[in-house]
Amino acid sequence: MKILVVEDEPLLALTLAEELAGAGHTVLGPAKTVAEGLDILSADKPELAILNINLADGSKGTELAAVLVRRWNVPCLFVSGEMAEAKEHRDLALGYICKPYDPSTVLAAIDVARSLLEGNKPAAIPPGLELFN
C-alpha cells in the first residue's frame, strides 16, 4: 500500500517509515508540515495517510486530512497525543492511534484500514487503535 506519513518528530517519522517499508509498503515522505505533505501529494497520490495532528510549524494534520479526504478521496489515520482534537475531526479519519505507540500497532491499524476500505469487517481491532466509523 502507498502510504503518506506526516510526522514532525524526526525519530518517530524515521522509525515509522522504516517499519512501513519493512512491511512492504511504499512510504511517501515523511513530511514534517502540511505544506510538505501537499508537495508530496502533488507528485504522487497515496492510498492511505498517517497524520500527526499538531505539527512543529503550527500547521495541523487535520487541515491536510480535509484536503486528502475531500479533494483526493484518500483515507487517513491520526497518530497523535491530541485525543480530543482527533475526535473533534473524526469525520476526516478512519481512526486514531494515541502517542506514544508501538509501530506494530500502526501496521495492524493499516490492515484494519485495508479491510474497511475493501468493505470487509476487520477480524480484530488492535489495542491502541480507536475506530471512528
PDB file of C-alpha atoms in Angstrom:
ATOM      1  CA  MET A   1       0.000   0.000   0.000  1.00  0.00           C
ATOM      2  CA  LYS A   2       1.263   3.519  -0.798  1.00  0.00           C
ATOM      3  CA  ILE A   3       1.221   5.492   2.480  1.00  0.00           C
ATOM      4  CA  LEU A   4       1.849   9.180   3.131  1.00  0.00           C
ATOM      5  CA  VAL A   5       3.464   9.818   6.522  1.00  0.00           C
ATOM      6  CA  VAL A   6       3.227  13.295   8.055  1.00  0.00           C
ATOM      7  CA  GLU A   7       5.103  13.400  11.362  1.00  0.00           C
ATOM      8  CA  ASP A   8       7.254  16.255  12.677  1.00  0.00           C
ATOM      9  CA  GLU A   9       9.133  14.255  15.319  1.00  0.00           C
ATOM     10  CA  PRO A  10      12.197  13.001  13.400  1.00  0.00           C
ATOM     11  CA  LEU A  11      12.783   9.787  15.344  1.00  0.00           C
ATOM     12  CA  LEU A  12       9.130   8.759  15.172  1.00  0.00           C
ATOM     13  CA  ALA A  13       8.953   9.635  11.482  1.00  0.00           C
ATOM     14  CA  LEU A  14      12.045   7.607  10.648  1.00  0.00           C
ATOM     15  CA  THR A  15      11.022   4.623  12.766  1.00  0.00           C
ATOM     16  CA  LEU A  16       7.537   4.580  11.285  1.00  0.00           C
ATOM     17  CA  ALA A  17       8.826   4.930   7.712  1.00  0.00           C
ATOM     18  CA  GLU A  18      11.281   2.057   8.246  1.00  0.00           C
ATOM     19  CA  GLU A  19       8.602  -0.183   9.772  1.00  0.00           C
ATOM     20  CA  LEU A  20       6.204   0.533   6.924  1.00  0.00           C
ATOM     21  CA  ALA A  21       8.840  -0.077   4.259  1.00  0.00           C
ATOM     22  CA  GLY A  22       9.940  -3.256   6.044  1.00  0.00           C
ATOM     23  CA  ALA A  23       6.353  -4.494   5.897  1.00  0.00           C
ATOM     24  CA  GLY A  24       6.296  -3.967   2.121  1.00  0.00           C
ATOM     25  CA  HIS A  25       4.528  -0.602   1.965  1.00  0.00           C
ATOM     26  CA  THR A  26       5.663   2.290  -0.214  1.00  0.00           C
ATOM     27  CA  VAL A  27       6.298   5.302   2.000  1.00  0.00           C
ATOM     28  CA  LEU A  28       5.672   8.811   0.718  1.00  0.00           C
ATOM     29  CA  GLY A  29       7.519  11.203   2.973  1.00  0.00           C
ATOM     30  CA  PRO A  30       7.844  11.550   5.811  1.00  0.00           C
ATOM     31  CA  ALA A  31       6.694  15.146   5.676  1.00  0.00           C
ATOM     32  CA  LYS A  32       7.062  17.490   8.673  1.00  0.00           C
ATOM     33  CA  THR A  33       4.420  20.045   7.711  1.00  0.00           C
ATOM     34  CA  VAL A  34       1.140  20.359   5.847  1.00  0.00           C
ATOM     35  CA  ALA A  35       2.979  22.188   3.037  1.00  0.00           C
ATOM     36  CA  GLU A  36       5.455  19.318   2.643  1.00  0.00           C
ATOM     37  CA  GLY A  37       2.571  16.847   2.644  1.00  0.00           C
ATOM     38  CA  LEU A  38       0.832  18.814  -0.113  1.00  0.00           C
ATOM     39  CA  ASP A  39       4.069  18.900  -2.135  1.00  0.00           C
ATOM     40  CA  ILE A  40       4.293  15.112  -1.919  1.00  0.00           C
ATOM     41  CA  LEU A  41       0.629  14.814  -2.847  1.00  0.00           C
ATOM     42  CA  SER A  42       1.188  16.889  -5.980  1.00  0.00           C
ATOM     43  CA  ALA A  43       3.744  14.310  -7.158  1.00  0.00           C
ATOM     44  CA  ASP A  44       2.087  11.061  -6.053  1.00  0.00           C
ATOM     45  CA  LYS A  45      -1.296  10.040  -4.651  1.00  0.00           C
ATOM     46  CA  PRO A  46      -1.239   7.819  -1.549  1.00  0.00           C
ATOM     47  CA  GLU A  47      -3.740   5.085  -0.796  1.00  0.00           C
ATOM     48  CA  LEU A  48      -3.666   5.976   2.915  1.00  0.00           C
ATOM     49  CA  ALA A  49      -2.251   8.810   5.028  1.00  0.00           C
ATOM     50  CA  ILE A  50      -0.911   8.585   8.578  1.00  0.00           C
ATOM     51  CA  LEU A  51      -1.018  12.055  10.088  1.00  0.00           C
ATOM     52  CA  ASN A  52       0.167  13.653  13.286  1.00  0.00           C
ATOM     53  CA  ILE A  53      -2.228  16.433  14.288  1.00  0.00           C
ATOM     54  CA  ASN A  54      -0.033  19.184  15.770  1.00  0.00           C
ATOM     55  CA  LEU A  55       2.979  19.826  13.582  1.00  0.00           C
ATOM     56  CA  ALA A  56       6.113  21.770  14.515  1.00  0.00           C
ATOM     57  CA  ASP A  57       5.440  24.742  12.253  1.00  0.00           C
ATOM     58  CA  GLY A  58       1.997  25.255  13.813  1.00  0.00           C
ATOM     59  CA  SER A  59       0.134  23.627  10.953  1.00  0.00           C
ATOM     60  CA  LYS A  60      -2.421  20.917  11.626  1.00  0.00           C
ATOM     61  CA  GLY A  61      -2.649  17.411  10.265  1.00  0.00           C
ATOM     62  CA  THR A  62      -6.407  17.862  10.368  1.00  0.00           C
ATOM     63  CA  GLU A  63      -6.072  20.579   7.696  1.00  0.00           C
ATOM     64  CA  LEU A  64      -4.207  18.155   5.465  1.00  0.00           C
ATOM     65  CA  ALA A  65      -6.732  15.410   6.225  1.00  0.00           C
ATOM     66  CA  ALA A  66      -9.528  17.672   4.988  1.00  0.00           C
ATOM     67  CA  VAL A  67      -7.741  18.132   1.664  1.00  0.00           C
ATOM     68  CA  LEU A  68      -6.852  14.453   1.383  1.00  0.00           C
ATOM     69  CA  VAL A  69     -10.359  13.225   2.130  1.00  0.00           C
ATOM     70  CA  ARG A  70     -12.468  15.838   0.390  1.00  0.00           C
ATOM     71  CA  ARG A  71     -10.386  16.573  -2.701  1.00  0.00           C
ATOM     72  CA  TRP A  72      -8.397  13.363  -3.250  1.00  0.00           C
ATOM     73  CA  ASN A  73     -10.554  10.727  -1.513  1.00  0.00           C
ATOM     74  CA  VAL A  74      -7.541   9.479   0.464  1.00  0.00           C
ATOM     75  CA  PRO A  75      -8.410   7.846   3.804  1.00  0.00           C
ATOM     76  CA  CYS A  76      -6.468   8.943   6.880  1.00  0.00           C
ATOM     77  CA  LEU A  77      -5.412   7.675  10.281  1.00  0.00           C
ATOM     78  CA  PHE A  78      -4.417  10.126  13.005  1.00  0.00           C
ATOM     79  CA  VAL A  79      -1.418   9.355  15.236  1.00  0.00           C
ATOM     80  CA  SER A  80      -1.254  11.949  17.975  1.00  0.00           C
ATOM     81  CA  GLY A  81      -1.358  12.714  21.659  1.00  0.00           C
ATOM     82  CA  GLU A  82      -4.290  15.042  20.946  1.00  0.00           C
ATOM     83  CA  MET A  83      -7.212  12.683  21.511  1.00  0.00           C
ATOM     84  CA  ALA A  84      -9.842  15.419  21.906  1.00  0.00           C
ATOM     85  CA  GLU A  85      -8.797  17.130  18.687  1.00  0.00           C
ATOM     86  CA  ALA A  86      -8.691  13.807  16.838  1.00  0.00           C
ATOM     87  CA  LYS A  87     -12.232  13.018  17.964  1.00  0.00           C
ATOM     88  CA  GLU A  88     -13.379  16.527  17.049  1.00  0.00           C
ATOM     89  CA  HIS A  89     -12.272  15.783  13.466  1.00  0.00           C
ATOM     90  CA  ARG A  90     -13.494  12.175  13.360  1.00  0.00           C
ATOM     91  CA  ASP A  91     -15.182  12.843  10.014  1.00  0.00           C
ATOM     92  CA  LEU A  92     -11.714  13.180   8.448  1.00  0.00           C
ATOM     93  CA  ALA A  93     -10.159   9.898   9.581  1.00  0.00           C
ATOM     94  CA  LEU A  94     -10.854   6.205   9.872  1.00  0.00           C
ATOM     95  CA  GLY A  95      -9.455   6.232  13.388  1.00  0.00           C
ATOM     96  CA  TYR A  96      -6.889   7.358  15.892  1.00  0.00           C
ATOM     97  CA  ILE A  97      -3.747   5.896  17.458  1.00  0.00           C
ATOM     98  CA  CYS A  98      -2.587   7.588  20.649  1.00  0.00           C
ATOM     99  CA  LYS A  99       1.070   8.524  21.096  1.00  0.00           C
ATOM    100  CA  PRO A 100       3.268   7.013  22.272  1.00  0.00           C
ATOM    101  CA  TYR A 101       2.558   3.969  20.136  1.00  0.00           C
ATOM    102  CA  ASP A 102       4.296   0.807  19.068  1.00  0.00           C
ATOM    103  CA  PRO A 103       4.953   0.681  15.310  1.00  0.00           C
ATOM    104  CA  SER A 104       3.324  -2.768  15.265  1.00  0.00           C
ATOM    105  CA  THR A 105       0.071  -1.057  16.289  1.00  0.00           C
ATOM    106  CA  VAL A 106       0.279   1.117  13.183  1.00  0.00           C
ATOM    107  CA  LEU A 107       0.947  -1.915  10.983  1.00  0.00           C
ATOM    108  CA  ALA A 108      -2.081  -3.682  12.462  1.00  0.00           C
ATOM    109  CA  ALA A 109      -4.149  -0.494  12.005  1.00  0.00           C
ATOM    110  CA  ILE A 110      -3.209  -0.447   8.313  1.00  0.00           C
ATOM    111  CA  ASP A 111      -4.568  -3.986   7.984  1.00  0.00           C
ATOM    112  CA  VAL A 112      -7.799  -2.822   9.646  1.00  0.00           C
ATOM    113  CA  ALA A 113      -7.970   0.193   7.308  1.00  0.00           C
ATOM    114  CA  ARG A 114      -7.440  -2.047   4.284  1.00  0.00           C
ATOM    115  CA  SER A 115     -10.271  -4.337   5.406  1.00  0.00           C
ATOM    116  CA  LEU A 116     -12.607  -1.388   5.925  1.00  0.00           C
ATOM    117  CA  LEU A 117     -11.733   0.126   2.561  1.00  0.00           C
ATOM    118  CA  GLU A 118     -12.439  -3.206   0.875  1.00  0.00           C
ATOM    119  CA  GLY A 119     -15.857  -3.244   2.554  1.00  0.00           C
ATOM    120  CA  ASN A 120     -14.985  -6.016   4.996  1.00  0.00           C
ATOM    121  CA  LYS A 121     -15.265  -6.187   8.746  1.00  0.00           C
ATOM    122  CA  PRO A 122     -11.803  -6.391  10.335  1.00  0.00           C
ATOM    123  CA  ALA A 123     -11.021  -9.659  12.123  1.00  0.00           C
ATOM    124  CA  ALA A 124      -9.813  -7.738  15.189  1.00  0.00           C
ATOM    125  CA  ILE A 125      -9.107  -4.194  16.299  1.00  0.00           C
ATOM    126  CA  PRO A 126      -5.588  -3.884  17.732  1.00  0.00           C
ATOM    127  CA  PRO A 127      -5.144  -2.346  21.168  1.00  0.00           C
ATOM    128  CA  GLY A 128      -4.282   1.310  20.757  1.00  0.00           C
ATOM    129  CA  LEU A 129      -6.482   1.888  17.708  1.00  0.00           C
ATOM    130  CA  GLU A 130      -9.818   3.639  18.106  1.00  0.00           C
ATOM    131  CA  LEU A 131     -12.025   3.490  15.020  1.00  0.00           C
ATOM    132  CA  PHE A 132     -14.264   6.454  14.293  1.00  0.00           C
ATOM    133  CA  ASN A 133     -16.754   4.773  11.937  1.00  0.00           C
TER     134      ASN A 133
END
